[in-house]
Rosetta silent file (secondary structure, phi, psi, omega in degrees, C-alpha in Angstrom):
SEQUENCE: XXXXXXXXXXXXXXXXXXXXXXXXXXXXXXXXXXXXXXXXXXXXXXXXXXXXXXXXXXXXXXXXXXXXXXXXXXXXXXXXXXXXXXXXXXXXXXXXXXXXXXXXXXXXXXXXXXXXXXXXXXXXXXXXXXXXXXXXXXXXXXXXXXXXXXXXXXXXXXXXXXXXXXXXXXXXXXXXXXXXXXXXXXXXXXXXXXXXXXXXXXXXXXXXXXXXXXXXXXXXX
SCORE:     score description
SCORE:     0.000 S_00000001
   1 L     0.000  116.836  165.662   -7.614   -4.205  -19.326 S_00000001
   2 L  -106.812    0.151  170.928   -8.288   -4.116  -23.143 S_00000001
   3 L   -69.236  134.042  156.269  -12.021   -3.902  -23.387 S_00000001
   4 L   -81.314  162.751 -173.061  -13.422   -0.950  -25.537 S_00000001
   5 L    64.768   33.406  170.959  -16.128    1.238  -24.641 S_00000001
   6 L   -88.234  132.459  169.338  -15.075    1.679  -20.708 S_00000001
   7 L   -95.737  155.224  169.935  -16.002    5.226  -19.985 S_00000001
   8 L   -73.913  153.373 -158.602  -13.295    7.804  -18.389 S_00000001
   9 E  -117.961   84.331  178.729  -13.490    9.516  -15.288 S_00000001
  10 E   -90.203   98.947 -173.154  -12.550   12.728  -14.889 S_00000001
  11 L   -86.097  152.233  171.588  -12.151   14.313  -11.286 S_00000001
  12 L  -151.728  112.996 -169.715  -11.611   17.738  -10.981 S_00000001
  13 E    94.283 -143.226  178.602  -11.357   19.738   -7.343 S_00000001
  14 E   -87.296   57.293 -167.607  -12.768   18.610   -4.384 S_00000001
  15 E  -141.150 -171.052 -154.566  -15.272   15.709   -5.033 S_00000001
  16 E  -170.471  128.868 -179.634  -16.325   11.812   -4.851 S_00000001
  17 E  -129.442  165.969  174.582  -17.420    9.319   -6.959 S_00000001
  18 E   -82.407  167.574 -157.488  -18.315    5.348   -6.868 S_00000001
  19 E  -102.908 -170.017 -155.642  -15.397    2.959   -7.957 S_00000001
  20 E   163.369 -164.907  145.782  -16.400    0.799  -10.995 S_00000001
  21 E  -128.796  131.216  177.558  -14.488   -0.023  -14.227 S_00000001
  22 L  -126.311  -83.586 -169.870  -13.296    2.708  -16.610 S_00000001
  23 L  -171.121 -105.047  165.343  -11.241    3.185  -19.165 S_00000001
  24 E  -105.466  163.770 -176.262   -9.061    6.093  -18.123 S_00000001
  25 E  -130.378  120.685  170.389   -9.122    8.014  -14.703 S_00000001
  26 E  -118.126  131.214  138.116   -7.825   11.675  -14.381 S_00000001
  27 E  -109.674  166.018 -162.668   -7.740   13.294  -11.246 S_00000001
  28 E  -149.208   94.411 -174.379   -6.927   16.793  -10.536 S_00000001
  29 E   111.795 -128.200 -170.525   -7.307   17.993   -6.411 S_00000001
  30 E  -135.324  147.652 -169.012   -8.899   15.860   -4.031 S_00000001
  31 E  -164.493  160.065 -153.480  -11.434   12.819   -4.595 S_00000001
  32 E  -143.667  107.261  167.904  -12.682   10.411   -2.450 S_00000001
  33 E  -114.503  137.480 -158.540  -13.907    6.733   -4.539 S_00000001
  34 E  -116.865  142.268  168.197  -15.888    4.245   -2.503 S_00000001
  35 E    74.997 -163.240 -172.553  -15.743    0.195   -3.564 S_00000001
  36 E   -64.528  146.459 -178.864  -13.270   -1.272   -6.204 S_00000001
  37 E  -129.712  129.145  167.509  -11.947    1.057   -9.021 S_00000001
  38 E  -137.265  119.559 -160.030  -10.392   -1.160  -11.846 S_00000001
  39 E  -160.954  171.604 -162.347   -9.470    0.814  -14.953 S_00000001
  40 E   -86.776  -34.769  178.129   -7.076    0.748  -18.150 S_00000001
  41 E  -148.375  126.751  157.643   -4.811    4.323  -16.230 S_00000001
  42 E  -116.401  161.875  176.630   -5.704    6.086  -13.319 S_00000001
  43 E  -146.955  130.076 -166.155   -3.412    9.539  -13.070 S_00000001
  44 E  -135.620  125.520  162.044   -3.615   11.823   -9.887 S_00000001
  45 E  -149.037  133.513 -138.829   -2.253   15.040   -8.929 S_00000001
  46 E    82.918 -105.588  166.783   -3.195   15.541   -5.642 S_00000001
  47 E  -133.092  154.005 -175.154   -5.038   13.256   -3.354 S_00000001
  48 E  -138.228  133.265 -169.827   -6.992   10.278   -4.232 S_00000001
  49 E  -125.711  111.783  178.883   -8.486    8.588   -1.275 S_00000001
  50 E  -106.780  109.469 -173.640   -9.865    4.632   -2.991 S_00000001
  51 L   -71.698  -16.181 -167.293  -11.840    3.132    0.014 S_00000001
  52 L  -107.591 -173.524  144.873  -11.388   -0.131   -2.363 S_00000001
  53 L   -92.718  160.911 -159.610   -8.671   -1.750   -4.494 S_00000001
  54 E  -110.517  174.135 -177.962   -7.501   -0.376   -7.204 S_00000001
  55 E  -155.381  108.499 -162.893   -6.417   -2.333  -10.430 S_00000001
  56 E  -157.812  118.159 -164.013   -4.828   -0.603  -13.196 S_00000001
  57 E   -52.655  -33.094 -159.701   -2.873   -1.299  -16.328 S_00000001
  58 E  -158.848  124.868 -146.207   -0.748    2.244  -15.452 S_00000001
  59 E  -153.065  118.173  142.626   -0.714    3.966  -12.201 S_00000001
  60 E  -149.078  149.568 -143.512    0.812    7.968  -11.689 S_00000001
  61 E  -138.160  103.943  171.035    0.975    9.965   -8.803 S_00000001
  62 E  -109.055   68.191 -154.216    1.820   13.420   -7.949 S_00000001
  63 E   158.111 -125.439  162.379    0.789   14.091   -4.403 S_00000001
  64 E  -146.135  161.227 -160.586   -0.803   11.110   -2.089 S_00000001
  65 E  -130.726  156.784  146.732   -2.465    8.454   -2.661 S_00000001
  66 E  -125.918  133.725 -176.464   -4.618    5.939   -0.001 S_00000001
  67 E  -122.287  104.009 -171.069   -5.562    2.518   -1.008 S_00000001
  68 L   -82.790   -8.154  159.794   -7.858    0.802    1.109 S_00000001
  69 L  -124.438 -126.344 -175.741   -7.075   -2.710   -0.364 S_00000001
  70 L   -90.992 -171.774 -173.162   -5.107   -4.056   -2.722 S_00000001
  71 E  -154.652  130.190 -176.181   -2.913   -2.727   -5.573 S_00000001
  72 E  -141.934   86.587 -157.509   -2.349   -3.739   -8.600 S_00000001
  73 E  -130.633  171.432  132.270   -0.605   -2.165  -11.649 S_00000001
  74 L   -41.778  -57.039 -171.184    1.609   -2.928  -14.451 S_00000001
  75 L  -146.242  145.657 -158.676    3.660    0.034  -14.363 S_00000001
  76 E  -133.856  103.599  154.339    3.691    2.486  -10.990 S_00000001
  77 E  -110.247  151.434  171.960    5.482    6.131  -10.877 S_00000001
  78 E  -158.611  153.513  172.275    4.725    8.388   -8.205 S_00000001
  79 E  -127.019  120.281 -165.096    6.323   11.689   -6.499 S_00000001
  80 E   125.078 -151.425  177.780    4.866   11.480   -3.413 S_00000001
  81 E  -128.087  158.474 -153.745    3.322    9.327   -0.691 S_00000001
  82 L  -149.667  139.731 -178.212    1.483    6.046   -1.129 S_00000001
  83 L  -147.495  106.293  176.471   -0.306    4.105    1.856 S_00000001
  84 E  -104.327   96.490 -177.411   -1.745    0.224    0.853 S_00000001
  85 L   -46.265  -42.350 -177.598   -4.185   -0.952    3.725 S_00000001
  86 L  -111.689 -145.433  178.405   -3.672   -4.347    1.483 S_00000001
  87 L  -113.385  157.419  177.346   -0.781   -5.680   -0.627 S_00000001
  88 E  -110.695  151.502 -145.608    1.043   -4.660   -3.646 S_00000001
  89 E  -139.339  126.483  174.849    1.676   -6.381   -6.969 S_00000001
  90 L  -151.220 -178.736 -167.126    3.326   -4.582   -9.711 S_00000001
  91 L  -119.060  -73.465 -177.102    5.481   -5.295  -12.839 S_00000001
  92 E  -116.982  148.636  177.052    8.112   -1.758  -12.694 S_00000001
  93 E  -152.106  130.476  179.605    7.799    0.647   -9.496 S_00000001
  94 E  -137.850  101.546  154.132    9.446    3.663   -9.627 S_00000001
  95 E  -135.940  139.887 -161.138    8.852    6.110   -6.171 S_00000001
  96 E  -132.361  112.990 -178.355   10.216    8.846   -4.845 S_00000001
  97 E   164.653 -109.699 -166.509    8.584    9.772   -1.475 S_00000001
  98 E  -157.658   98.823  175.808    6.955    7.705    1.374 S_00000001
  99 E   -87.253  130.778 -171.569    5.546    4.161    0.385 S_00000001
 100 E  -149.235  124.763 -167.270    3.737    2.285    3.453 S_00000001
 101 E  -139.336  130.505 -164.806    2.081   -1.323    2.296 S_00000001
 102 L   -85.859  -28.567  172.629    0.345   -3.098    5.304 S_00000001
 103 L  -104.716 -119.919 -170.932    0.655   -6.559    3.564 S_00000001
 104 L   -95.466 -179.350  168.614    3.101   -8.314    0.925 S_00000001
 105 E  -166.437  130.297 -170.377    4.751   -5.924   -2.167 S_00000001
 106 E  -146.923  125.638 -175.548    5.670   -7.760   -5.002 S_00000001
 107 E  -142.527 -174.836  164.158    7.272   -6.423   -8.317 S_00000001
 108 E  -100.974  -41.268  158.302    9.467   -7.256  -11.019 S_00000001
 109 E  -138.690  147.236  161.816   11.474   -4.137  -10.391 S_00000001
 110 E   -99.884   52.574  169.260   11.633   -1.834   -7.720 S_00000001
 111 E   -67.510  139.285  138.994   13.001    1.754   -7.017 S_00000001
 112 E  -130.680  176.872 -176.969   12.221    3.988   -4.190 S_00000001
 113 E  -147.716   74.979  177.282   13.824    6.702   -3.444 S_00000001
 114 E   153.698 -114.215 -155.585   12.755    7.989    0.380 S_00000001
 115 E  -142.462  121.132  166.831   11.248    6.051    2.656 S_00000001
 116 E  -107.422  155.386 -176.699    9.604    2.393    2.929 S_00000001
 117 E  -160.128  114.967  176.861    7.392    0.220    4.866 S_00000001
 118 E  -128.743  113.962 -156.872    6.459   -2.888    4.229 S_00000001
 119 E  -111.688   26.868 -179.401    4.974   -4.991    6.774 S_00000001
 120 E  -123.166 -140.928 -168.846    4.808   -8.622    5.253 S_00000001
 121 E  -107.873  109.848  165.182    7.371  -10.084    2.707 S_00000001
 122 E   -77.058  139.336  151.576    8.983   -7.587    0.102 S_00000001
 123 E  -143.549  146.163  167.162   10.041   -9.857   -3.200 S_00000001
 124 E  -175.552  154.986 -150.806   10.985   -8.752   -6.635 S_00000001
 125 E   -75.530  -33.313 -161.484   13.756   -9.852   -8.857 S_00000001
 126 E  -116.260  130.821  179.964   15.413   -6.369   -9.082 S_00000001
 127 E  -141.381  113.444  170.343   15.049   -3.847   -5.228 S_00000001
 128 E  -130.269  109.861 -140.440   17.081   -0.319   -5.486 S_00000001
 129 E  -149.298  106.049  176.898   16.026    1.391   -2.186 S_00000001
 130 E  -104.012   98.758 -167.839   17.639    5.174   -1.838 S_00000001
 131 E   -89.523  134.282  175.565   16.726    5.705    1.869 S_00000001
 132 L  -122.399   25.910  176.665   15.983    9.774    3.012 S_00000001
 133 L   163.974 -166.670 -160.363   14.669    7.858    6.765 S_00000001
 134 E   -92.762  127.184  165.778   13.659    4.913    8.413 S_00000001
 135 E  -119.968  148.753 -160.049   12.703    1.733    6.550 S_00000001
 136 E  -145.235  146.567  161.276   11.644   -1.592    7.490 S_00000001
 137 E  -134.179  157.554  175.988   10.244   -4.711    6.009 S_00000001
 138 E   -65.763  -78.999 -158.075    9.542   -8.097    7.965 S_00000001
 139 E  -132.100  169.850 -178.328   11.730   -9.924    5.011 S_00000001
 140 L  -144.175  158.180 -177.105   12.937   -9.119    1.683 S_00000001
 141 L  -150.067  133.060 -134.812   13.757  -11.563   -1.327 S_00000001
 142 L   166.084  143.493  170.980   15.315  -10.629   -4.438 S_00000001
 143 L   -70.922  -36.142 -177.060   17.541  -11.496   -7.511 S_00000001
 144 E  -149.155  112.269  146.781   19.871   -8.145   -6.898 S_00000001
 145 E   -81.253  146.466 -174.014   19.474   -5.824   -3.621 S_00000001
 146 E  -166.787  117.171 -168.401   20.705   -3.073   -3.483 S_00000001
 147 E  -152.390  108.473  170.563   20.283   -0.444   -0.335 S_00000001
 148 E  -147.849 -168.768 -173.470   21.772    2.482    0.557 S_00000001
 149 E   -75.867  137.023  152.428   21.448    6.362    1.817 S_00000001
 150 L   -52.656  122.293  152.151   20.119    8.636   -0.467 S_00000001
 151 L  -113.370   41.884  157.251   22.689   11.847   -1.229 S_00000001
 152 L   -71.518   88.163  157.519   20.226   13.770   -3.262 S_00000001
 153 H    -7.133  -87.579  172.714   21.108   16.832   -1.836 S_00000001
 154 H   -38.151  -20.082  172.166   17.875   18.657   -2.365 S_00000001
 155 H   -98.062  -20.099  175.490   15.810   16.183    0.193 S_00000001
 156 H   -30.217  -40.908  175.637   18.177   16.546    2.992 S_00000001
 157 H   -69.669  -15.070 -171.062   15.654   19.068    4.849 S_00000001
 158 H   -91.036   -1.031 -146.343   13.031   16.463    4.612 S_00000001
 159 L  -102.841  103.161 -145.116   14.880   13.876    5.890 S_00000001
 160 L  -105.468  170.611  161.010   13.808   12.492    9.045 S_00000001
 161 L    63.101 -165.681  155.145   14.699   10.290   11.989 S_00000001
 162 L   -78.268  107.245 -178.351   17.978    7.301   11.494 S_00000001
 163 L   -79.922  121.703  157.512   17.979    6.929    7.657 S_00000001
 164 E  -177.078  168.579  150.896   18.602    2.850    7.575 S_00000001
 165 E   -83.275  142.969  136.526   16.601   -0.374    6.849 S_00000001
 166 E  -101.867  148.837 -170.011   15.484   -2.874    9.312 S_00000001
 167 L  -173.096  143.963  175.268   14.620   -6.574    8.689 S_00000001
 168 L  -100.250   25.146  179.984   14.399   -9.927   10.270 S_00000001
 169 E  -175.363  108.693  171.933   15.437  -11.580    6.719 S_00000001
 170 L  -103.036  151.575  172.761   17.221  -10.031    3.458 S_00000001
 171 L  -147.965  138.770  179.407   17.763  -13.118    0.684 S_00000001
 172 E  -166.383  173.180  173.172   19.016  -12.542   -2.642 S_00000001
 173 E   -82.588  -67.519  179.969   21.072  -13.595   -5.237 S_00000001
 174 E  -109.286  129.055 -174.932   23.507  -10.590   -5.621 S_00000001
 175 E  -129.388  118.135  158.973   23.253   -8.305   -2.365 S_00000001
 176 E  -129.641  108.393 -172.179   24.560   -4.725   -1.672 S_00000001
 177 E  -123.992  123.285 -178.548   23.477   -3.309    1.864 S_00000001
 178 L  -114.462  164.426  168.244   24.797   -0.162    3.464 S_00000001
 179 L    44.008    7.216  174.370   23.097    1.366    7.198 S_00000001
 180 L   -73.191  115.178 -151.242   21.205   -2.160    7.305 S_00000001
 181 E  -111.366  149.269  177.234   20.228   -3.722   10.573 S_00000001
 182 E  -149.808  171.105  153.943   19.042   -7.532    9.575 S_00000001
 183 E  -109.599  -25.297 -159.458   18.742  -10.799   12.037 S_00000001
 184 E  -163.249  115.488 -169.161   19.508  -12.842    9.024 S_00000001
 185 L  -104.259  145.670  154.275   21.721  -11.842    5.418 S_00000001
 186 L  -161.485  110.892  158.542   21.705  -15.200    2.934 S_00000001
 187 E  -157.472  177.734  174.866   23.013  -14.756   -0.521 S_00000001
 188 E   -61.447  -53.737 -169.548   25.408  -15.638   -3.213 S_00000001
 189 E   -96.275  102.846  148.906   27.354  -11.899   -3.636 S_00000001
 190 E  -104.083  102.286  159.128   27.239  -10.188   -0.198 S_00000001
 191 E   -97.889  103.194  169.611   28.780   -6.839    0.361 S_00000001
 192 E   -65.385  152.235  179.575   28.168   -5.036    3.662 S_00000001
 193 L  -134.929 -162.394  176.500   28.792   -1.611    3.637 S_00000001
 194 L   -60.493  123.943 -179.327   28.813    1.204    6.364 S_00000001
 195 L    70.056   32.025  141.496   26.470    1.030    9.053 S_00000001
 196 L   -92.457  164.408 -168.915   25.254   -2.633    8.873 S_00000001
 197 E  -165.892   82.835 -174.841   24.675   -4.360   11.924 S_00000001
 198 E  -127.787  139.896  172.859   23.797   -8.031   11.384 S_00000001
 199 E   -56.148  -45.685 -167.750   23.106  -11.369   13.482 S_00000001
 200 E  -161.973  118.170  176.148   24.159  -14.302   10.891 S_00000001
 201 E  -112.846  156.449 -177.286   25.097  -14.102    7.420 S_00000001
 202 E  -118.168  113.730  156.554   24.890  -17.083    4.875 S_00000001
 203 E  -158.064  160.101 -127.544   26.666  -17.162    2.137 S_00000001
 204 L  -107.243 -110.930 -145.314   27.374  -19.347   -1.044 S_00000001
 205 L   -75.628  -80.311  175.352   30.149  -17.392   -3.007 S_00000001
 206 L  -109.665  144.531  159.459   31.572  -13.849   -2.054 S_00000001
 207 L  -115.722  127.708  164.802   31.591  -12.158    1.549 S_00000001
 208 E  -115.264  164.803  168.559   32.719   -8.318    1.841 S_00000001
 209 L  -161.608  111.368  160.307   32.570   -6.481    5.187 S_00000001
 210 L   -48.951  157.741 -178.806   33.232   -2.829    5.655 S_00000001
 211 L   -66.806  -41.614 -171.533   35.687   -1.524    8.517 S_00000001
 212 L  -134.295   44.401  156.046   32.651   -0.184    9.908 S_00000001
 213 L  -102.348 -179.221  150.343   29.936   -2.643    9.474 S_00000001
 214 E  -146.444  160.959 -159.253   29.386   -5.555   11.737 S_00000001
 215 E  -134.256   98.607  170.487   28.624   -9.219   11.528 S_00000001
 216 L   -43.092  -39.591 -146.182   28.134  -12.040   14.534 S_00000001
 217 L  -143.023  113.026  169.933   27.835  -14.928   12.788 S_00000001
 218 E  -115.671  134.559  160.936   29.619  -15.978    8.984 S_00000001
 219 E  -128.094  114.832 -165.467   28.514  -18.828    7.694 S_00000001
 220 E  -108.069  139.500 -163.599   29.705  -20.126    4.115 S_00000001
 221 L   -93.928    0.000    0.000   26.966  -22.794    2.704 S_00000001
């Protein structure tokens, strides 16, 4: 968004406003926005509950967030937990938390650091996914993958459940997957690591396979 004269939004405690378009959006506590919010930043610490979708040049997050559609930013950090009723479209994502997107999530790059859920098709050219529990996407598509356990110390108490991904389709160009349950690996580069457990892998160039991953099916295209 580049129009001038959007006005800013300032929340502050425990209160609720209509969505619109504004310039910038600070929140500070808990706020509740009803219909679409489209703005130039929104920035939240604490909870922001957007019954609509949001659209935003710059998106940051200290706390939790609910999105009741879609998502849309340029550039996304958050510490914390994120829940998208619709799908997500970003240019860099950076999160460290609990991400949960009900449709597709689509980036250019991708960190998380904790725990994902995606329940369509993940794609983005770059995916570096530090697991503290369990994550799953239907499929994932990517230029470079890259998935393993977190060892950031310091999260261990939070860390819940069988830390691993599931999927019924990773695809990528260069792929590195540790603790990864798949029905179907297909890339150029493939390195399995510890704790995969996959149906059929495809691949063009390089295969690796840890002592204590496993693989049914090799296939070299």
């Amino acid at each position: 968004m580049r129009e001038a004269n959007l006005p800013n939004l300032k929340l502050v405690g425990t209160t609720s406003a209509s969505g619109g378009r504004f310039g910038n959006v600070k929140i500070t506590g808990e706020a509740s926005l009803t219909g679409d919010v489209e703005c130039r930043s929104l920035s939240c610490t604490g909870t922001a509950d957007l019954k609509g979708s949001l659209t935003a040049d710059t998106f940051k997050l200290t706390g939790e967030c609910k999105v009741g559609g879609d998502m849309r930013s340029g550039r996304i950090s958050a510490v914390g937990d994120i829940e998208i009723a619709g799908e997500l479209h970003g240019d860099r994502v950076k999160l460290t938390g609990d991400v949960r997107v009900r449709g597709n999530g689509e980036a250019e790059s991708l960190q998380v650091r904790g725990g994902l859920t995606v329940e369509g098709l993940l794609n983005a050219e770059t995916i570096e996914l530090r697991m503290l529990g369990p994550c799953r996407a239907k499929e994932i598509g990517g230029g470079a993958v890259s998935v393993k356990r977190s060892r950031t110390s310091v999260f261990k108490m939070f860390t819940r459940g069988n830390v691993g991904l599931q999927a019924d389709l990773i695809e990528g160009d260069i792929l590195e997957l540790e603790h990864t349950r798949a029905a179907v690996v297909r890339g150029n580069r493939v390195t399995l690591g510890p704790g995969c457990e996959i149906g059929r892998v495809e691949y063009r160039g390089e295969l690796s396979v840890h002592g204590r991953a496993s693989v049914q099916e090799r296939v070299k295209l």
